[in-house]
Amino acid sequence: MRNTFKYAAFRAAVSIVAAIVMFSSCSFAPKGYKKYENKDAEISLVYPENWDIRSYEGSVVNFFSPREDAEDNFYENVGIVTIPLIGYDLNDDGLSDEISLDEYISFSKAEIGLYIDDYTELEIKDITVGDIAAKRLVYTGREKLSEGDEVSEEMDADEKAETEPVTYKWIQVIAIHDEVAYIITYTSLTDSPDVYIEMFDKMIDNCKIG
């Protein structure tokens, strides 16, 4: 079985902010959803009531869908990380510069290629998260294999199927508030049902930052 939490765990590991997770049910959440709030990270949103909440060191929170059936080995998931943007010297003058949303998106795209193969951008558009300007980036790609994990001719068909890199679909909503980047990432397989995207969009529609 593949490690389906690999990408979510990676995003948590590279983040340099650890937040205390606090969540609660709330009557303001739409039917079928629960309210999540993290006061330390200054973010709140809703999530499907049958999804699991997990936290990793360095992440704000991660939400995982339930299995659809006994053969479903992938958990569609949404993860949130926050990254302070203080101390970036864009002009090489020894001074810290304020990073715009467009500049941060450019940095993020350059970073993505370090961790996935066959990066394909499907869409990028302006949205708002609450009253904060944000970008919604949709892309696909294959997980990079570690050295020694490549497919070899000595493998049988089952071993090759297990080793063959998976193609994922990601939707990232990125916003900046008080010199902190908020990255909310939906991860799925390319053939995952569209209903999960609808759930993610509901989460974003009910998200507030700050």
XYZ file of C-alpha atoms in Angstrom:
210
model
C 0.000 0.000 0.000
C 1.270 3.463 -0.812
C 1.957 6.017 1.876
C -1.034 8.210 1.062
C -0.115 10.784 3.691
C 3.312 11.470 2.119
C 2.556 14.829 0.557
C 0.563 16.162 3.526
C 3.330 15.102 5.909
C 5.917 16.796 3.674
C 4.038 20.075 3.672
C 3.888 19.892 7.464
C 7.596 19.141 7.769
C 8.762 22.073 5.654
C 6.623 24.600 7.479
C 8.420 26.456 10.277
C 5.354 27.329 12.303
C 3.822 25.008 14.907
C 0.304 25.873 16.059
C -1.841 24.612 18.905
C -4.919 23.005 17.385
C -8.299 23.875 18.758
C -11.552 22.882 17.104
C -15.222 22.746 18.013
C -18.655 22.100 16.593
C -20.601 25.262 15.967
C -24.154 26.108 14.966
C -22.802 28.510 12.328
C -21.412 25.657 10.245
C -23.475 24.578 7.188
C -25.369 21.310 7.461
C -22.999 18.348 7.242
C -19.994 20.438 8.346
C -18.266 21.334 11.595
C -16.519 24.533 12.572
C -12.748 24.572 13.084
C -10.955 27.502 14.688
C -7.307 28.046 15.538
C -6.881 31.305 17.416
C -3.076 31.121 17.468
C -2.931 30.824 13.669
C -5.804 33.304 13.257
C -7.806 31.066 10.939
C -11.231 29.446 10.996
C -13.188 27.400 8.481
C -15.642 24.520 8.226
C -14.887 20.912 7.314
C -17.032 17.853 6.450
C -18.328 16.340 9.673
C -17.176 12.801 8.743
C -13.569 13.824 7.987
C -10.765 13.102 10.458
C -8.552 15.818 11.906
C -4.842 15.164 12.250
C -1.999 17.459 13.223
C 1.679 17.272 12.333
C 4.547 19.203 13.813
C 4.853 22.406 11.832
C 1.347 22.351 10.365
C -1.764 24.118 11.534
C -4.131 21.227 10.817
C -4.899 18.458 8.296
C -8.299 17.031 7.377
C -8.686 13.530 5.843
C -11.700 12.092 4.038
C -13.084 8.668 4.995
C -12.510 5.649 2.765
C -15.183 5.190 0.108
C -14.975 1.385 0.290
C -12.660 -1.453 1.336
C -10.516 -1.008 -1.785
C -10.051 2.736 -1.332
C -6.462 3.259 -0.170
C -6.276 7.013 -0.721
C -7.642 9.649 1.601
C -8.387 12.956 -0.095
C -7.121 15.598 2.282
C -6.813 19.286 3.048
C -3.837 20.699 4.904
C -3.073 24.169 6.217
C 0.379 25.611 6.840
C 1.468 29.134 7.691
C 4.860 30.577 6.798
C 6.225 33.878 8.179
C 7.496 36.154 5.422
C 9.774 38.323 7.538
C 13.450 38.569 6.636
C 13.308 38.155 2.856
C 15.858 40.392 1.114
C 14.493 40.692 -2.430
C 16.698 43.629 -3.443
C 20.007 42.336 -2.031
C 20.384 45.490 0.016
C 20.559 43.841 3.417
C 17.041 44.969 4.311
C 13.912 42.916 4.791
C 11.369 43.437 2.015
C 7.614 43.008 2.059
C 6.567 40.167 -0.253
C 3.493 40.574 -2.418
C 1.063 37.763 -3.139
C 2.215 37.543 -6.760
C 5.865 37.333 -5.677
C 5.069 34.582 -3.211
C 3.158 32.634 -5.878
C 6.249 32.796 -8.098
C 8.428 31.479 -5.257
C 5.939 28.687 -4.598
C 5.858 27.564 -8.225
C 9.657 27.363 -8.280
C 9.589 25.250 -5.114
C 6.919 22.861 -6.415
C 9.227 21.575 -9.135
C 11.719 20.441 -6.511
C 9.287 17.935 -5.081
C 7.090 16.691 -7.938
C 7.659 15.674 -11.565
C 5.574 16.653 -14.599
C 4.169 19.805 -12.989
C 1.179 20.905 -15.056
C -0.661 24.086 -14.158
C -4.359 23.806 -14.933
C -5.667 27.095 -13.571
C -4.764 30.093 -11.476
C -7.234 32.796 -10.563
C -7.891 35.584 -8.079
C -10.310 34.881 -5.239
C -10.951 36.208 -1.755
C -10.773 34.393 1.564
C -13.147 36.363 3.710
C -12.073 39.903 2.815
C -8.456 39.009 2.019
C -7.132 38.745 -1.548
C -5.944 35.246 -2.447
C -4.935 33.034 -5.374
C -6.424 29.652 -6.273
C -3.853 27.473 -8.053
C -4.759 24.097 -9.599
C -2.059 21.731 -10.837
C -1.146 18.077 -11.304
C 2.097 16.166 -11.026
C 3.776 12.914 -10.032
C 5.488 12.257 -6.738
C 9.256 12.119 -7.038
C 10.664 8.691 -6.247
C 13.470 8.372 -3.746
C 16.737 6.831 -4.866
C 16.303 3.057 -4.979
C 12.529 3.244 -5.384
C 12.547 3.318 -9.182
C 10.821 0.636 -11.234
C 13.207 -2.111 -12.346
C 12.919 -4.960 -14.841
C 13.397 -7.491 -12.043
C 10.080 -6.517 -10.448
C 6.909 -8.487 -11.073
C 3.710 -6.755 -12.221
C 2.398 -6.150 -8.686
C 5.704 -4.700 -7.521
C 5.842 -2.404 -10.540
C 2.290 -1.215 -9.872
C 3.231 -0.443 -6.263
C 6.369 1.446 -7.279
C 4.967 3.385 -10.239
C 4.688 7.043 -9.187
C 1.184 8.328 -8.568
C -0.216 11.363 -10.393
C -1.933 13.730 -7.989
C -4.134 16.779 -8.341
C -3.635 19.721 -6.024
C -5.642 22.854 -5.397
C -3.873 25.489 -3.354
C -5.418 28.638 -1.964
C -2.728 31.096 -0.917
C -3.245 34.346 0.970
C -1.002 36.745 2.894
C -2.039 38.419 6.148
C 0.227 40.373 8.515
C 3.367 39.135 6.724
C 2.323 35.496 7.064
C 1.523 33.261 4.090
C -1.485 30.983 4.535
C -1.398 27.922 2.269
C -4.508 25.734 2.194
C -3.878 22.650 0.051
C -6.338 20.079 -1.253
C -4.701 16.826 -2.411
C -6.433 14.110 -4.444
C -5.894 11.598 -7.200
C -6.592 12.850 -10.708
C -9.677 10.609 -10.891
C -11.073 11.441 -7.459
C -14.787 12.378 -7.556
C -15.520 16.076 -8.068
C -17.598 16.079 -4.886
C -14.356 16.439 -2.929
C -13.550 19.647 -4.789
C -17.029 20.911 -3.923
C -16.300 20.149 -0.258
C -12.980 21.989 -0.475
C -14.645 25.005 -2.049
C -17.214 24.998 0.775
C -14.334 25.038 3.252
C -12.770 28.029 1.499
C -16.101 29.863 1.175
C -16.442 29.662 4.951
C -12.819 30.443 5.765
C -11.703 33.540 7.645
C -8.145 34.693 8.245
C -7.150 37.264 10.836
